[in-house]
Short mmCIF file of C-alpha atoms in Angstrom, two decimals:
data_model
loop_
_atom_site.label_atom_id
_atom_site.label_comp_id
_atom_site.label_asym_id
_atom_site.label_seq_id
_atom_site.Cartn_x
_atom_site.Cartn_y
_atom_site.Cartn_z
CA MET D 1 -30.68 -9.61 7.62
CA ALA D 2 -33.02 -7.56 5.48
CA VAL D 3 -31.89 -6.21 2.14
CA GLU D 4 -32.95 -2.65 1.38
CA ALA D 5 -34.06 -2.04 -2.19
CA GLU D 6 -36.86 -0.51 -4.22
CA PRO D 7 -38.51 -3.24 -6.37
CA GLU D 8 -40.88 -5.72 -4.81
CA VAL D 9 -40.50 -9.44 -4.74
CA GLU D 10 -43.90 -9.57 -6.41
CA ALA D 11 -42.14 -9.52 -9.78
CA ILE D 12 -40.15 -12.62 -8.87
CA VAL D 13 -43.18 -14.88 -8.67
CA SER D 14 -46.02 -13.70 -10.89
CA ALA D 15 -49.59 -14.62 -10.23
CA GLU D 16 -49.98 -15.61 -13.86
CA GLY D 17 -47.15 -18.07 -14.26
CA VAL D 18 -44.84 -17.87 -11.25
CA THR D 19 -42.03 -17.35 -13.74
CA GLU D 20 -41.53 -13.63 -14.19
CA GLU D 21 -38.14 -12.31 -13.19
CA ALA D 22 -37.21 -8.86 -12.05
CA GLU D 23 -34.01 -6.91 -12.32
CA VAL D 24 -30.92 -6.81 -10.13
CA THR D 25 -29.52 -3.34 -10.22
CA SER D 26 -26.86 -1.71 -8.13
CA GLU D 27 -24.94 1.51 -7.93
CA MET D 28 -21.29 1.78 -7.00
CA PRO D 29 -20.96 3.47 -3.59
CA SER D 30 -20.02 7.14 -3.69
CA ASN D 31 -17.58 8.77 -1.25
CA ASP D 32 -20.38 10.00 1.00
CA GLN D 33 -23.03 7.36 0.40
CA VAL D 34 -23.16 3.68 -0.44
CA SER D 35 -26.18 2.65 -2.47
CA LYS D 36 -28.63 0.08 -1.12
CA ALA D 37 -28.79 -3.32 -2.77
CA GLU D 38 -31.74 -4.06 -5.03
CA VAL D 39 -32.93 -7.65 -5.12
CA THR D 40 -33.97 -8.37 -8.70
CA GLY D 41 -33.39 -11.10 -11.24
CA GLU D 42 -33.14 -9.90 -14.83
CA ALA D 43 -29.84 -8.05 -14.43
CA VAL D 44 -28.32 -11.05 -12.67
CA LEU D 45 -29.04 -13.04 -15.83
CA PHE D 46 -27.36 -10.28 -17.86
CA LYS D 47 -24.32 -10.18 -15.57
CA GLU D 48 -24.16 -13.91 -14.88
CA ASN D 49 -20.65 -14.31 -16.26
CA GLN D 50 -19.40 -11.23 -14.39
CA VAL D 51 -20.19 -12.51 -10.91
CA ASN D 52 -18.02 -15.18 -9.34
CA ASN D 53 -20.92 -16.93 -7.63
CA SER D 54 -23.44 -16.30 -10.38
CA VAL D 55 -27.02 -17.41 -9.99
CA GLU D 56 -27.84 -20.47 -12.01
CA LEU D 57 -31.04 -19.15 -13.49
CA PRO D 58 -33.61 -21.28 -15.28
CA THR D 59 -33.33 -21.33 -19.05
CA ASP D 60 -35.36 -18.92 -21.11
CA GLU D 61 -37.35 -21.81 -22.49
CA GLU D 62 -40.92 -21.83 -21.24
CA PRO D 63 -42.08 -25.08 -19.63
CA ILE D 64 -44.30 -27.19 -21.80
CA GLN D 65 -47.79 -25.81 -21.38
CA PRO D 66 -50.26 -28.49 -20.31
CA SER D 67 -52.92 -28.82 -22.92
CA LEU D 68 -55.94 -28.44 -20.68
CA SER D 69 -59.43 -27.60 -21.73
CA ALA D 70 -61.49 -25.26 -19.60
CA GLU D 71 -63.37 -28.24 -18.23
CA GLU D 72 -60.16 -30.08 -17.34
CA LEU D 73 -58.73 -26.97 -15.72
CA ASP D 74 -61.86 -26.47 -13.62
CA SER D 75 -61.89 -30.16 -12.74
CA ILE D 76 -58.35 -30.09 -11.35
CA VAL D 77 -58.78 -26.75 -9.59
CA ASN D 78 -62.09 -27.69 -8.01
CA LYS D 79 -60.90 -31.15 -6.95
CA TYR D 80 -59.39 -29.61 -3.81
CA THR D 81 -60.96 -27.30 -1.29
CA ILE D 82 -58.67 -24.26 -1.42
CA SER D 83 -59.22 -21.05 0.51
CA GLU D 84 -60.61 -18.15 -1.47
CA ALA D 85 -57.42 -16.15 -0.84
CA HIS D 86 -55.35 -18.78 -2.65
CA ASN D 87 -57.84 -20.04 -5.22
CA SER D 88 -56.65 -17.67 -7.96
CA THR D 89 -53.00 -18.60 -7.35
CA TRP D 90 -53.85 -22.31 -7.46
CA ARG D 91 -55.67 -21.83 -10.77
CA ASP D 92 -52.65 -20.04 -12.24
CA ILE D 93 -50.38 -22.88 -11.10
CA VAL D 94 -52.58 -25.51 -12.76
CA LYS D 95 -52.84 -23.39 -15.90
CA LYS D 96 -49.04 -23.14 -16.02
CA TYR D 97 -47.92 -26.58 -14.82
CA GLY D 98 -50.98 -28.79 -14.93
CA ASP D 99 -51.96 -31.07 -12.06
CA ILE D 100 -48.81 -31.00 -9.93
CA THR D 101 -50.41 -33.46 -7.50
CA HIS D 102 -50.95 -36.34 -9.91
CA LYS D 103 -47.79 -38.19 -8.79
CA SER D 104 -48.38 -37.57 -5.10
CA ASN D 105 -48.06 -40.56 -2.79
CA ILE D 106 -50.90 -39.39 -0.57
CA LYS D 107 -54.51 -40.08 -1.40
CA ASN D 108 -56.29 -37.90 1.11
CA LEU D 109 -57.65 -34.86 -0.73
CA MET D 110 -57.59 -32.73 2.41
CA LEU D 111 -53.88 -33.43 2.91
CA LYS D 112 -53.20 -32.60 -0.72
CA ALA D 113 -55.20 -29.40 -0.33
CA ALA D 114 -53.11 -28.53 2.73
CA CYS D 115 -49.94 -28.98 0.66
CA ILE D 116 -51.38 -26.80 -2.09
CA GLU D 117 -52.20 -24.16 0.52
CA ILE D 118 -48.54 -24.21 1.61
CA ILE D 119 -47.40 -23.69 -1.98
CA CYS D 120 -49.85 -20.85 -2.51
CA ARG D 121 -48.90 -19.30 0.83
CA ILE D 122 -45.23 -19.30 -0.19
CA ILE D 123 -46.05 -17.61 -3.49
CA SER D 124 -48.32 -15.08 -1.79
CA GLY D 125 -45.64 -14.43 0.80
CA LEU D 126 -43.10 -13.67 -1.89
CA LYS D 127 -45.49 -11.50 -3.86
CA GLY D 128 -46.52 -9.56 -0.78
CA THR D 129 -43.02 -8.86 0.52
CA ALA D 130 -41.07 -5.81 -0.59
CA ALA D 131 -37.46 -6.58 -1.39
CA GLN D 132 -36.19 -4.40 1.43
CA GLY D 133 -38.21 -6.49 3.86
CA LEU D 134 -37.14 -9.88 2.56
CA GLU D 135 -34.91 -11.83 4.93
CA MET D 136 -32.86 -14.96 4.47
CA THR D 137 -34.69 -16.61 7.37
CA THR D 138 -37.96 -16.18 5.48
CA ILE D 139 -36.62 -17.93 2.39
CA ASN D 140 -35.12 -20.68 4.55
CA GLN D 141 -38.52 -21.24 6.13
CA PHE D 142 -40.18 -21.35 2.71
CA GLU D 143 -37.61 -23.93 1.57
CA SER D 144 -38.23 -26.00 4.69
CA ASP D 145 -41.99 -25.93 4.12
CA LEU D 146 -41.48 -26.84 0.48
CA GLU D 147 -39.35 -29.85 1.44
CA ASP D 148 -42.28 -31.19 3.43
CA VAL D 149 -44.52 -30.77 0.41
CA GLU D 150 -41.92 -32.30 -1.91
CA SER D 151 -41.76 -35.39 0.30
CA THR D 152 -45.34 -36.16 -0.79
CA LYS D 153 -44.16 -36.31 -4.44
CA ILE D 154 -46.10 -33.20 -5.37
CA ASP D 155 -44.18 -31.48 -8.16
CA VAL D 156 -42.70 -28.30 -6.71
CA SER D 157 -39.42 -28.33 -8.65
CA TRP D 158 -40.37 -25.10 -10.44
CA LEU D 159 -40.91 -23.25 -7.15
CA LYS D 160 -37.94 -24.90 -5.45
CA GLU D 161 -35.70 -23.74 -8.29
CA ARG D 162 -37.08 -20.20 -8.03
CA LEU D 163 -36.53 -20.08 -4.27
CA HIS D 164 -32.95 -21.25 -4.77
CA MET D 165 -32.43 -18.53 -7.37
CA LEU D 166 -33.94 -15.88 -5.12
CA LYS D 167 -31.90 -17.08 -2.13
CA THR D 168 -28.70 -16.84 -4.15
CA ILE D 169 -29.58 -13.36 -5.41
CA LEU D 170 -30.46 -12.25 -1.89
CA GLY D 171 -27.16 -13.63 -0.61
CA GLN D 172 -25.30 -11.69 -3.28
CA SER D 173 -27.28 -8.56 -2.42
CA ILE D 174 -26.43 -8.95 1.26
CA GLN D 175 -22.79 -9.47 0.32
CA PHE D 176 -22.96 -6.35 -1.85
CA SER D 177 -24.39 -4.35 1.06
CA VAL D 178 -21.64 -5.57 3.39
CA MET D 179 -18.98 -4.78 0.80
CA GLY D 180 -20.62 -1.41 0.23
CA GLU D 181 -20.41 -0.57 3.92
CA SER D 182 -16.78 -1.68 3.94
CA PHE D 183 -16.12 0.46 0.86
CA LYS D 184 -17.81 3.43 2.51
CA LEU D 185 -15.76 2.99 5.68
CA LYS D 186 -12.50 2.69 3.74
CA THR D 187 -13.44 5.74 1.66
CA GLU D 188 -14.02 7.77 4.81
CA ILE D 189 -10.69 6.57 6.22
CA LEU D 190 -9.00 7.48 2.93
CA ALA D 191 -10.53 10.97 3.04
CA LYS D 192 -9.28 11.48 6.60
CA LEU D 193 -5.82 10.21 5.67
CA THR D 194 -5.75 12.50 2.64
CA ALA D 195 -6.57 15.50 4.82
CA SER D 196 -4.01 14.42 7.42
CA ILE D 197 -1.33 13.93 4.76
CA ALA D 198 -2.07 17.39 3.35
CA GLU D 199 -1.79 18.85 6.85
CA ASP D 200 1.54 17.08 7.46
CA ASN D 201 2.87 18.23 4.09
CA SER D 202 1.90 21.79 5.00
CA LYS D 203 3.73 21.49 8.32
CA ILE D 204 6.79 20.08 6.57
CA GLU D 205 6.75 22.94 4.07
CA ASP D 206 6.43 25.49 6.87
CA ALA D 207 9.30 23.78 8.71
CA ARG D 208 11.43 23.87 5.57
CA LYS D 209 10.76 27.57 5.16
CA GLU D 210 11.66 28.14 8.80
CA MET D 211 14.80 26.03 8.35
CA ALA D 212 15.77 28.16 5.35
CA LYS D 213 15.34 31.28 7.47
CA GLN D 214 17.40 29.75 10.27
CA GLU D 215 20.11 28.64 7.84
CA ALA D 216 20.28 32.17 6.44
CA LEU D 217 20.48 33.53 9.98
CA ILE D 218 23.24 31.02 10.78
CA LEU D 219 25.24 32.10 7.72
CA GLU D 220 24.75 35.74 8.66
CA SER D 221 25.82 35.05 12.24
CA GLN D 222 28.83 33.08 11.04
CA GLU D 223 29.94 35.98 8.83
CA SER D 224 29.41 38.39 11.72
CA LEU D 225 31.35 36.10 14.05
CA LYS D 226 34.21 35.83 11.58
CA ALA D 227 34.43 39.60 11.25
CA LYS D 228 34.34 40.08 15.01
CA LYS D 229 37.06 37.48 15.50
CA GLU D 230 39.27 39.35 13.05
CA GLU D 231 38.52 42.59 14.86
CA PHE D 232 39.23 40.86 18.16
CA LYS D 233 42.68 39.81 16.93
CA VAL D 234 43.48 43.34 15.78
CA VAL D 235 42.36 44.87 19.05
CA GLN D 236 44.15 42.17 21.03
CA HIS D 237 47.38 42.83 19.12
CA ALA D 238 47.00 46.55 19.69
CA ILE D 239 46.44 46.00 23.40
CA THR D 240 49.54 43.80 23.60
CA SER D 241 51.66 46.42 21.87
CA GLN D 242 50.18 49.19 23.99
CA HIS D 243 50.76 47.19 27.15
CA GLU D 244 54.44 46.82 26.35
CA GLU D 245 54.71 50.58 25.82
CA PHE D 246 52.71 51.13 28.97
CA VAL D 247 55.14 48.99 30.99
CA ARG D 248 58.11 50.86 29.59
CA LEU D 249 56.59 54.22 30.38
CA ARG D 250 55.54 53.13 33.84
CA THR D 251 59.11 52.05 34.59
CA ALA D 252 60.37 55.44 33.51
CA ALA D 253 57.72 57.17 35.58
CA ASP D 254 58.59 55.12 38.63
CA LYS D 255 62.22 56.08 38.31
CA PHE D 256 61.28 59.70 38.01
CA LEU D 257 59.19 59.56 41.10
CA TYR D 258 61.82 57.62 43.02
CA TYR D 259 64.77 59.89 42.26
CA GLY D 260 62.96 63.11 41.82
CA THR D 261 64.33 66.03 39.86
CA LYS D 262 67.28 66.32 42.22
CA GLY D 263 68.53 62.94 41.41
CA PHE D 264 68.55 63.73 37.75
CA THR D 265 70.33 67.04 38.22
CA ILE D 266 72.89 66.14 40.91
CA ASP D 267 75.67 65.72 38.47
CA LEU D 268 74.39 68.25 36.04
CA LEU D 269 77.04 70.93 37.14
#
């Protein structure tokens, strides 16, 4: 997995002393964008106590400089046939750490030179790789190559320590990127939920307003119903009374029709 960032790994391993350290900087992800991790070293040292799995960086103390004269330096450098591409790096290593091969258990100068080439190739690989292009598999391969060199008793502790530091920083940067993506995703979900909640609240408010209207309409209808029921009772009572009068009058009318006027006047005289 490649880590995307701006600074180059070149600062991690300097040509002069293979000890320079760069910065680790990061920005907190915003709502619409999560920043890309930057693989650097100086800020990790600054924030060492703030990170749970902090990088165990080398101390600030410079290694003891080998006291080599120009002749001694040239003698060590020229002892081995090193490619022109790596000759400058090899000279810088000797200048910084002295003859790292003096404890080697191999005597063949060509084999030693091959090991030196591996060391220089690792350093050149780091210097020539931009941070955004650096992958964990690359560092793992460098460590594997360095183990082969270390087995010959050539002193590569300084480079091994730096690879371990860089690997740890890269792991943290990858973890930061993953967490950043997770943060971005959760932020987007939160934004959608916020909008959805606002929409639901608006619907609830509209429903409450509609309920208030309906409740007012219900009260109005109940008052109207009550009045109409009262009116119904009055009219019903009036009809009952009128019906009784109607029955009485109809009985009288029926008698009149049945007997006629003669029947009512038969005993008049």
